mmCIF file of C-alpha atoms and ligand atoms in Angstrom:
data_model
loop_
_atom_site.group_PDB
_atom_site.id
_atom_site.type_symbol
_atom_site.label_atom_id
_atom_site.label_comp_id
_atom_site.label_asym_id
_atom_site.label_seq_id
_atom_site.Cartn_x
_atom_site.Cartn_y
_atom_site.Cartn_z
ATOM 1 C CA MET E 1265 222.982 157.801 203.132
ATOM 2 C CA THR E 1266 225.575 159.085 204.744
ATOM 3 C CA ALA E 1267 228.079 161.191 202.175
ATOM 4 C CA THR E 1268 231.656 160.576 202.913
ATOM 5 C CA ILE E 1269 233.769 163.617 204.739
ATOM 6 C CA ILE E 1270 236.154 164.825 202.118
ATOM 7 C CA ASP E 1271 238.866 165.881 204.682
ATOM 8 C CA GLY E 1272 240.607 168.688 203.357
ATOM 9 C CA LYS E 1273 242.610 169.667 206.049
ATOM 10 C CA THR E 1274 244.772 166.187 205.831
ATOM 11 C CA ILE E 1275 244.416 166.366 201.914
ATOM 12 C CA ALA E 1276 245.287 169.507 202.240
ATOM 13 C CA ALA E 1277 249.223 168.448 205.130
ATOM 14 C CA GLU E 1278 249.958 165.736 202.244
ATOM 15 C CA LEU E 1279 250.140 168.388 199.602
ATOM 16 C CA ARG E 1280 251.931 171.094 201.901
ATOM 17 C CA ALA E 1281 254.573 167.854 202.390
ATOM 18 C CA LYS E 1282 255.315 167.525 198.693
ATOM 19 C CA VAL E 1283 255.636 171.324 198.239
ATOM 20 C CA ALA E 1284 257.924 170.880 201.313
ATOM 21 C CA ASP E 1285 260.467 167.769 199.827
ATOM 22 C CA GLU E 1286 260.221 169.945 196.152
ATOM 23 C CA VAL E 1287 261.171 173.149 198.061
ATOM 24 C CA GLN E 1288 264.929 170.303 199.526
ATOM 25 C CA ARG E 1289 265.186 169.227 196.530
ATOM 26 C CA LEU E 1290 265.164 172.494 194.954
ATOM 27 C CA ALA E 1291 267.599 173.782 197.706
ATOM 28 C CA LYS E 1292 270.066 171.762 197.439
ATOM 29 C CA THR E 1293 270.402 171.072 193.315
ATOM 30 C CA HIS E 1294 269.513 174.236 192.551
ATOM 31 C CA GLY E 1295 270.199 176.756 195.715
ATOM 32 C CA LEU E 1296 267.741 177.590 194.672
ATOM 33 C CA MET E 1297 264.572 178.882 197.756
ATOM 34 C CA PRO E 1298 261.175 180.065 196.555
ATOM 35 C CA GLY E 1299 259.867 183.443 198.567
ATOM 36 C CA LEU E 1300 256.754 184.853 198.713
ATOM 37 C CA ALA E 1301 255.150 188.318 199.505
ATOM 38 C CA VAL E 1302 251.887 189.088 201.074
ATOM 39 C CA VAL E 1303 250.615 192.665 200.905
ATOM 40 C CA LEU E 1304 248.298 193.649 203.369
ATOM 41 C CA VAL E 1305 246.431 196.579 203.628
ATOM 42 C CA GLY E 1306 244.831 198.223 207.155
ATOM 43 C CA SER E 1307 243.150 195.551 209.876
ATOM 44 C CA ASN E 1308 240.616 193.480 208.431
ATOM 45 C CA PRO E 1309 240.107 190.625 211.305
ATOM 46 C CA ALA E 1310 239.450 188.008 208.579
ATOM 47 C CA SER E 1311 242.499 189.006 206.227
ATOM 48 C CA GLU E 1312 245.058 188.787 209.264
ATOM 49 C CA VAL E 1313 243.879 185.998 210.553
ATOM 50 C CA TYR E 1314 244.542 184.492 206.727
ATOM 51 C CA VAL E 1315 247.291 186.193 206.258
ATOM 52 C CA GLY E 1316 248.866 184.703 209.061
ATOM 53 C CA SER E 1317 248.146 182.083 207.920
ATOM 54 C CA LYS E 1318 250.186 182.081 205.244
ATOM 55 C CA LYS E 1319 253.332 183.196 205.768
ATOM 56 C CA LYS E 1320 253.367 180.379 208.923
ATOM 57 C CA MET E 1321 252.711 177.509 206.329
ATOM 58 C CA THR E 1322 255.586 179.498 203.992
ATOM 59 C CA VAL E 1323 258.086 179.755 206.384
ATOM 60 C CA GLU E 1324 256.947 176.122 207.198
ATOM 61 C CA ALA E 1325 257.495 174.573 203.520
ATOM 62 C CA GLY E 1326 261.133 175.448 203.541
ATOM 63 C CA MET E 1327 260.453 179.091 201.594
ATOM 64 C CA ARG E 1328 260.864 182.775 202.314
ATOM 65 C CA SER E 1329 257.952 184.927 203.471
ATOM 66 C CA PHE E 1330 258.563 189.016 203.320
ATOM 67 C CA ASP E 1331 255.755 190.589 205.022
ATOM 68 C CA HIS E 1332 254.408 194.145 204.076
ATOM 69 C CA THR E 1333 250.934 195.710 206.121
ATOM 70 C CA LEU E 1334 250.618 199.190 204.778
ATOM 71 C CA PRO E 1335 247.907 201.145 206.970
ATOM 72 C CA GLU E 1336 244.207 201.715 205.774
ATOM 73 C CA SER E 1337 245.896 204.813 204.432
ATOM 74 C CA VAL E 1338 248.100 204.266 201.769
ATOM 75 C CA SER E 1339 247.932 205.235 197.884
ATOM 76 C CA GLU E 1340 247.424 203.197 195.837
ATOM 77 C CA GLN E 1341 250.475 205.015 193.728
ATOM 78 C CA GLU E 1342 252.401 204.097 197.345
ATOM 79 C CA LEU E 1343 251.119 200.298 196.856
ATOM 80 C CA LEU E 1344 252.663 200.889 193.163
ATOM 81 C CA ALA E 1345 255.120 201.575 193.726
ATOM 82 C CA LEU E 1346 255.914 198.869 196.125
ATOM 83 C CA ILE E 1347 254.156 196.279 193.238
ATOM 84 C CA ALA E 1348 257.519 198.055 191.096
ATOM 85 C CA ARG E 1349 260.043 196.896 193.857
ATOM 86 C CA LEU E 1350 258.495 193.187 194.144
ATOM 87 C CA ASN E 1351 258.104 192.826 190.735
ATOM 88 C CA ALA E 1352 261.682 193.477 190.521
ATOM 89 C CA ASP E 1353 262.643 191.942 193.348
ATOM 90 C CA ARG E 1354 264.555 188.714 192.245
ATOM 91 C CA ALA E 1355 263.993 186.713 196.097
ATOM 92 C CA VAL E 1356 260.207 187.000 195.131
ATOM 93 C CA ASN E 1357 258.224 184.567 193.463
ATOM 94 C CA GLY E 1358 255.314 185.026 194.302
ATOM 95 C CA ILE E 1359 253.038 187.608 194.683
ATOM 96 C CA LEU E 1360 250.302 187.633 196.403
ATOM 97 C CA VAL E 1361 247.837 190.866 197.081
ATOM 98 C CA GLN E 1362 245.376 190.014 200.427
ATOM 99 C CA LEU E 1363 241.701 191.233 198.892
ATOM 100 C CA PRO E 1364 239.810 192.580 200.194
ATOM 101 C CA LEU E 1365 241.526 196.332 198.682
ATOM 102 C CA PRO E 1366 240.972 200.029 200.932
ATOM 103 C CA ALA E 1367 238.085 201.690 198.536
ATOM 104 C CA HIS E 1368 239.633 204.224 197.064
ATOM 105 C CA ILE E 1369 242.905 202.193 196.188
ATOM 106 C CA ASP E 1370 241.017 200.481 191.520
ATOM 107 C CA THR E 1371 241.703 196.655 192.807
ATOM 108 C CA GLN E 1372 242.000 196.000 189.057
ATOM 109 C CA LYS E 1373 245.058 198.000 188.625
ATOM 110 C CA VAL E 1374 246.560 196.662 191.937
ATOM 111 C CA VAL E 1375 245.859 193.008 190.476
ATOM 112 C CA ALA E 1376 247.044 193.937 186.743
ATOM 113 C CA ALA E 1377 250.210 195.920 188.184
ATOM 114 C CA ILE E 1378 251.649 192.461 189.512
ATOM 115 C CA ASP E 1379 254.398 190.484 187.244
ATOM 116 C CA PRO E 1380 252.191 187.335 185.642
ATOM 117 C CA GLY E 1381 255.280 185.284 186.363
ATOM 118 C CA LYS E 1382 254.455 186.359 190.221
ATOM 119 C CA ASP E 1383 250.875 185.798 190.591
ATOM 120 C CA ILE E 1384 250.446 182.923 192.310
ATOM 121 C CA ASP E 1385 246.533 183.950 193.428
ATOM 122 C CA GLY E 1386 246.184 183.908 189.607
ATOM 123 C CA PHE E 1387 244.010 186.869 189.289
ATOM 124 C CA HIS E 1388 245.823 188.545 186.214
ATOM 125 C CA PRO E 1389 244.189 188.681 183.596
ATOM 126 C CA MET E 1390 247.181 187.218 181.280
ATOM 127 C CA ASN E 1391 246.898 184.421 183.956
ATOM 128 C CA ALA E 1392 242.715 184.678 183.479
ATOM 129 C CA GLY E 1393 243.021 184.194 179.718
ATOM 130 C CA LYS E 1394 246.319 181.497 178.825
ATOM 131 C CA LEU E 1395 243.390 179.617 181.605
ATOM 132 C CA ALA E 1396 240.161 180.071 179.372
ATOM 133 C CA THR E 1397 242.648 179.015 176.796
ATOM 134 C CA GLY E 1398 243.213 176.354 177.903
ATOM 135 C CA LEU E 1399 247.637 177.375 177.532
ATOM 136 C CA PRO E 1400 249.846 176.580 181.394
ATOM 137 C CA ALA E 1401 248.993 179.385 183.789
ATOM 138 C CA LEU E 1402 249.400 180.246 187.603
ATOM 139 C CA VAL E 1403 245.239 179.275 188.160
ATOM 140 C CA PRO E 1404 243.239 180.027 191.192
ATOM 141 C CA CYS E 1405 244.079 179.043 194.934
ATOM 142 C CA THR E 1406 240.736 178.025 195.899
ATOM 143 C CA PRO E 1407 238.919 176.187 192.519
ATOM 144 C CA LEU E 1408 242.519 174.554 192.212
ATOM 145 C CA GLY E 1409 242.163 173.239 195.458
ATOM 146 C CA CYS E 1410 237.599 172.337 194.982
ATOM 147 C CA VAL E 1411 239.315 169.993 191.883
ATOM 148 C CA ILE E 1412 241.683 168.749 193.903
ATOM 149 C CA LEU E 1413 239.499 167.819 196.112
ATOM 150 C CA ALA E 1414 236.965 166.197 193.312
ATOM 151 C CA LYS E 1415 239.346 163.794 191.972
ATOM 152 C CA ARG E 1416 240.268 162.187 195.580
ATOM 153 C CA VAL E 1417 237.007 161.588 195.056
ATOM 154 C CA HIS E 1418 236.914 161.025 190.861
ATOM 155 C CA GLY E 1419 239.945 160.118 190.089
ATOM 156 C CA SER E 1420 238.888 160.714 186.833
ATOM 157 C CA LEU E 1421 236.593 163.702 185.988
ATOM 158 C CA ALA E 1422 236.077 163.417 182.717
ATOM 159 C CA GLY E 1423 232.373 162.496 181.321
ATOM 160 C CA LEU E 1424 230.614 163.861 185.306
ATOM 161 C CA ASP E 1425 227.677 166.724 185.026
ATOM 162 C CA ALA E 1426 229.780 169.305 186.929
ATOM 163 C CA VAL E 1427 227.419 172.452 188.382
ATOM 164 C CA VAL E 1428 229.288 175.453 190.043
ATOM 165 C CA LEU E 1429 227.561 177.869 191.782
ATOM 166 C CA GLY E 1430 228.337 181.220 192.082
ATOM 167 C CA ARG E 1431 230.396 183.257 189.108
ATOM 168 C CA SER E 1432 232.694 185.096 189.872
ATOM 169 C CA ASN E 1433 236.259 186.106 189.109
ATOM 170 C CA ILE E 1434 238.036 184.498 191.886
ATOM 171 C CA VAL E 1435 235.947 181.034 192.460
ATOM 172 C CA GLY E 1436 232.788 180.265 190.195
ATOM 173 C CA LYS E 1437 234.389 181.432 186.394
ATOM 174 C CA PRO E 1438 238.201 179.606 187.624
ATOM 175 C CA LEU E 1439 237.202 177.014 188.419
ATOM 176 C CA ALA E 1440 234.099 175.983 185.045
ATOM 177 C CA GLN E 1441 237.990 176.768 183.062
ATOM 178 C CA LEU E 1442 239.423 174.276 185.404
ATOM 179 C CA LEU E 1443 236.214 171.555 185.268
ATOM 180 C CA LEU E 1444 236.735 172.277 181.765
ATOM 181 C CA ASN E 1445 240.011 171.045 181.446
ATOM 182 C CA GLU E 1446 239.290 168.209 183.014
ATOM 183 C CA ASN E 1447 236.948 167.002 180.532
ATOM 184 C CA ALA E 1448 233.502 167.378 182.667
ATOM 185 C CA THR E 1449 230.053 168.815 180.893
ATOM 186 C CA VAL E 1450 229.955 172.388 183.123
ATOM 187 C CA THR E 1451 227.109 174.390 184.522
ATOM 188 C CA ILE E 1452 227.452 177.765 185.655
ATOM 189 C CA THR E 1453 224.629 178.711 187.690
ATOM 190 C CA HIS E 1454 224.528 182.037 189.111
ATOM 191 C CA SER E 1455 221.571 185.278 190.457
ATOM 192 C CA LYS E 1456 219.741 185.025 188.370
ATOM 193 C CA THR E 1457 219.046 181.095 187.071
ATOM 194 C CA ARG E 1458 216.132 179.749 187.058
ATOM 195 C CA ASP E 1459 214.929 176.743 188.911
ATOM 196 C CA LEU E 1460 218.738 176.720 190.842
ATOM 197 C CA ALA E 1461 217.955 173.195 192.434
ATOM 198 C CA ALA E 1462 216.904 171.582 189.848
ATOM 199 C CA VAL E 1463 219.642 172.837 187.362
ATOM 200 C CA CYS E 1464 222.092 171.890 190.977
ATOM 201 C CA ARG E 1465 220.350 168.586 191.444
ATOM 202 C CA ARG E 1466 221.557 167.530 187.450
ATOM 203 C CA ALA E 1467 225.262 167.005 188.839
ATOM 204 C CA ASP E 1468 227.733 164.508 189.737
ATOM 205 C CA LEU E 1469 229.468 167.217 191.175
ATOM 206 C CA LEU E 1470 228.148 170.214 192.942
ATOM 207 C CA PHE E 1471 230.842 173.428 193.594
ATOM 208 C CA ALA E 1472 229.192 175.744 196.313
ATOM 209 C CA ALA E 1473 230.350 179.192 195.525
ATOM 210 C CA ILE E 1474 227.415 182.141 196.982
ATOM 211 C CA GLY E 1475 228.184 183.392 200.688
ATOM 212 C CA ARG E 1476 225.106 182.166 200.997
ATOM 213 C CA PRO E 1477 224.450 180.924 205.076
ATOM 214 C CA GLU E 1478 223.344 177.031 204.039
ATOM 215 C CA MET E 1479 221.227 178.091 200.473
ATOM 216 C CA VAL E 1480 222.360 174.535 199.204
ATOM 217 C CA LYS E 1481 219.658 172.568 200.817
ATOM 218 C CA ALA E 1482 219.010 168.873 200.126
ATOM 219 C CA ASP E 1483 216.990 169.052 197.306
ATOM 220 C CA PHE E 1484 219.815 170.081 195.577
ATOM 221 C CA ILE E 1485 221.699 167.250 195.515
ATOM 222 C CA LYS E 1486 221.836 164.324 193.770
ATOM 223 C CA PRO E 1487 221.892 161.712 195.704
ATOM 224 C CA GLY E 1488 225.565 160.860 195.841
ATOM 225 C CA ALA E 1489 226.585 163.585 194.475
ATOM 226 C CA THR E 1490 229.826 165.227 195.375
ATOM 227 C CA VAL E 1491 229.171 168.394 196.816
ATOM 228 C CA ILE E 1492 232.590 170.657 197.469
ATOM 229 C CA ASP E 1493 231.532 173.253 200.266
ATOM 230 C CA VAL E 1494 233.177 176.591 199.093
ATOM 231 C CA GLY E 1495 231.682 178.957 201.090
ATOM 232 C CA ILE E 1496 233.040 180.743 204.255
ATOM 233 C CA ASN E 1497 230.087 182.920 206.431
ATOM 234 C CA ARG E 1498 229.788 183.539 209.915
ATOM 235 C CA ILE E 1499 226.716 183.192 211.051
ATOM 236 C CA ALA E 1500 225.184 184.155 215.200
ATOM 237 C CA ALA E 1501 224.857 181.176 216.396
ATOM 238 C CA ALA E 1502 222.926 180.145 219.976
ATOM 239 C CA ASP E 1503 225.145 181.558 222.138
ATOM 240 C CA GLY E 1504 225.413 184.433 220.730
ATOM 241 C CA LYS E 1505 229.014 183.810 219.363
ATOM 242 C CA LYS E 1506 229.605 183.744 215.500
ATOM 243 C CA ARG E 1507 230.411 180.319 214.062
ATOM 244 C CA ILE E 1508 230.908 179.297 210.748
ATOM 245 C CA VAL E 1509 229.331 177.505 207.614
ATOM 246 C CA GLY E 1510 229.472 176.870 204.673
ATOM 247 C CA ASP E 1511 226.746 177.877 201.341
ATOM 248 C CA VAL E 1512 225.479 173.828 202.277
ATOM 249 C CA ALA E 1513 223.581 173.321 204.354
ATOM 250 C CA TYR E 1514 225.649 170.199 205.680
ATOM 251 C CA ALA E 1515 223.713 168.402 207.828
ATOM 252 C CA GLU E 1516 220.382 167.228 205.221
ATOM 253 C CA ALA E 1517 223.348 167.940 202.817
ATOM 254 C CA SER E 1518 225.156 165.005 203.719
ATOM 255 C CA LYS E 1519 222.200 162.648 204.037
ATOM 256 C CA VAL E 1520 221.684 163.421 200.343
ATOM 257 C CA ALA E 1521 225.111 163.417 199.395
ATOM 258 C CA GLY E 1522 228.151 160.677 197.969
ATOM 259 C CA ALA E 1523 230.938 162.612 199.415
ATOM 260 C CA ILE E 1524 231.273 166.595 200.940
ATOM 261 C CA THR E 1525 233.414 168.950 202.394
ATOM 262 C CA PRO E 1526 232.896 169.883 205.739
ATOM 263 C CA VAL E 1527 233.232 174.073 206.822
ATOM 264 C CA PRO E 1528 236.292 174.335 208.756
ATOM 265 C CA GLY E 1529 237.992 171.404 207.209
ATOM 266 C CA GLY E 1530 237.596 171.370 203.985
ATOM 267 C CA VAL E 1531 238.641 173.657 201.287
ATOM 268 C CA GLY E 1532 239.548 176.465 202.967
ATOM 269 C CA PRO E 1533 242.474 174.853 204.195
ATOM 270 C CA MET E 1534 243.313 173.526 200.458
ATOM 271 C CA THR E 1535 243.404 177.535 198.518
ATOM 272 C CA ILE E 1536 246.525 177.998 201.469
ATOM 273 C CA ALA E 1537 248.145 174.368 200.895
ATOM 274 C CA CYS E 1538 247.495 176.276 196.141
ATOM 275 C CA LEU E 1539 248.800 178.634 196.635
ATOM 276 C CA LEU E 1540 252.145 176.979 198.101
ATOM 277 C CA VAL E 1541 251.966 175.127 195.164
ATOM 278 C CA ASN E 1542 251.754 178.076 192.726
ATOM 279 C CA THR E 1543 254.585 180.406 194.845
ATOM 280 C CA LEU E 1544 256.732 177.099 193.944
ATOM 281 C CA ARG E 1545 255.694 176.153 190.577
ATOM 282 C CA ALA E 1546 256.080 180.803 189.538
ATOM 283 C CA ALA E 1547 260.089 179.641 191.387
ATOM 284 C CA CYS E 1548 260.250 177.068 188.712
ATOM 285 C CA ALA E 1549 259.565 178.628 185.700
ATOM 286 C CA SER E 1550 261.608 181.327 186.578
ATOM 287 C CA ALA E 1551 264.510 179.441 187.194
ATOM 288 C CA GLY E 1552 263.968 177.837 183.954
ATOM 289 C CA LEU E 1553 263.308 174.728 186.047
ATOM 290 C CA PRO E 1554 260.658 172.122 184.687
ATOM 291 C CA PRO E 1555 256.981 172.360 186.150
ATOM 292 C CA PRO E 1556 257.525 171.206 190.430
ATOM 293 C CA GLY E 1557 255.889 167.070 190.650
ATOM 294 C CA VAL E 1558 253.014 168.615 192.773
HETATM 295 P P1 NAP B 584 230.860 186.778 194.692
HETATM 296 O O1 NAP B 584 232.049 187.036 194.641
HETATM 297 O O2 NAP B 584 229.530 187.008 196.459
HETATM 298 O O3 NAP B 584 229.844 185.321 194.299
HETATM 299 C C1 NAP B 584 229.088 185.089 194.352
HETATM 300 C C2 NAP B 584 227.980 184.795 192.675
HETATM 301 O O4 NAP B 584 226.935 183.847 194.093
HETATM 302 C C3 NAP B 584 227.999 185.018 191.918
HETATM 303 O O5 NAP B 584 228.069 184.549 190.500
HETATM 304 C C4 NAP B 584 226.278 185.834 192.527
HETATM 305 O O6 NAP B 584 225.911 185.903 191.521
HETATM 306 C C5 NAP B 584 226.098 184.113 192.729
HETATM 307 N N1 NAP B 584 224.833 183.693 194.134
HETATM 308 C C6 NAP B 584 224.784 184.733 195.368
HETATM 309 N N2 NAP B 584 223.465 184.618 195.474
HETATM 310 C C7 NAP B 584 223.262 183.946 194.876
HETATM 311 C C8 NAP B 584 221.302 183.073 194.870
HETATM 312 N N3 NAP B 584 220.855 183.771 195.901
HETATM 313 N N4 NAP B 584 221.789 182.373 193.792
HETATM 314 C C9 NAP B 584 222.298 181.829 193.033
HETATM 315 N N5 NAP B 584 223.530 182.462 193.022
HETATM 316 C C10 NAP B 584 223.891 183.364 193.992
HETATM 317 O O7 NAP B 584 232.231 185.562 196.401
HETATM 318 P P2 NAP B 584 233.394 184.853 196.292
HETATM 319 O O8 NAP B 584 234.369 185.864 196.328
HETATM 320 O O9 NAP B 584 232.662 183.771 194.796
HETATM 321 O O10 NAP B 584 233.392 183.816 197.361
HETATM 322 C C11 NAP B 584 231.562 182.814 197.727
HETATM 323 C C12 NAP B 584 232.289 182.283 199.050
HETATM 324 O O11 NAP B 584 233.206 180.958 198.665
HETATM 325 C C13 NAP B 584 232.044 183.404 199.977
HETATM 326 O O12 NAP B 584 231.479 182.435 200.921
HETATM 327 C C14 NAP B 584 233.211 183.622 199.913
HETATM 328 O O13 NAP B 584 233.907 183.539 201.378
HETATM 329 C C15 NAP B 584 233.602 182.203 199.468
HETATM 330 N N6 NAP B 584 235.315 182.617 199.601
HETATM 331 C C16 NAP B 584 236.363 181.417 200.817
HETATM 332 C C17 NAP B 584 237.592 180.867 199.817
HETATM 333 C C18 NAP B 584 238.480 179.823 199.925
HETATM 334 O O14 NAP B 584 239.376 179.803 200.269
HETATM 335 N N7 NAP B 584 237.019 178.598 200.940
HETATM 336 C C19 NAP B 584 238.039 181.445 199.212
HETATM 337 C C20 NAP B 584 237.385 182.822 198.573
HETATM 338 C C21 NAP B 584 235.917 182.994 199.004
HETATM 339 P P3 NAP B 584 225.686 186.880 190.168
HETATM 340 O O15 NAP B 584 227.300 186.892 189.468
HETATM 341 O O16 NAP B 584 224.538 186.520 189.180
HETATM 342 O O17 NAP B 584 225.831 187.784 191.530
#
């Protein structure tokens, strides 16, 4: 079997185009222009690349992008003061603080300081709690993108066996909650799971979010399963340069899976597209409008 490639790049571009249409409609009908504030602390090269793409795509979707770059040495108090200003700013509908933050800053404190209505990363405990209890919430972008990709393959996920590799607060746990909301039967695995390959082989839907380059081999995959690879790992290539691989050994996995996401070009582009969806949702909610049709 050769798996169908799930083209995250194209699906994300379609989603961004829908967001752009909704943004235009909001401007015409309500004179609204959603705004996203991106806060970057320090000069981590990977974070700078992500933040650059996020800003570019925000503007392309017709939204306002507010840029706040702070030095590595910024104090926690100064960062919290900026968050307070952004919380109060009516032009800002979404606040994104790029992680990781420097070690002297308490990440949880910063995340908890963001107005939950502007928490477009969906990391605030209030949004995490709402997601866990099945209430409408702003949900983390990467898991949301994973579910959209899986639904592109299956339509409904109801009754399917889903296995999530990884239990982080930003990917594994919220992904499991979203899958439960889609009526999948969900198993979460982690570094202490026994016989991981056997557990994974039960999955109709296998999601890998462990940060271990190409750890998921062909024998982890049930023939015909859908495999969504969240991993982004930089490894040394034969020519001495770096290349990016996922958590799944793509070449061998694609001979067993029914459908699979490539890395890059799978989940990654969906994360940014979902960030725009969340900003649009936050803008509609703050204006007292119904949720947008995306
Ligand atoms: P994380 O916080 O490091 O969590 C990793 C999870 O994987 C943990 O729950 C850990 O288990 C589990 N794990 C690690 N090694 C394992 C093993 N050998 N067997 C089974 N489970 C294992 O990572 P994360 O932030 O969730 O990110 C995961 C990956 O996704 C990374 O490659 C990251 O770069 C990527 N990512 C991509 C996007 C995107 O937009 N595409 C967004 C976010 C993250 P324990 O809990 O037991 O330690």
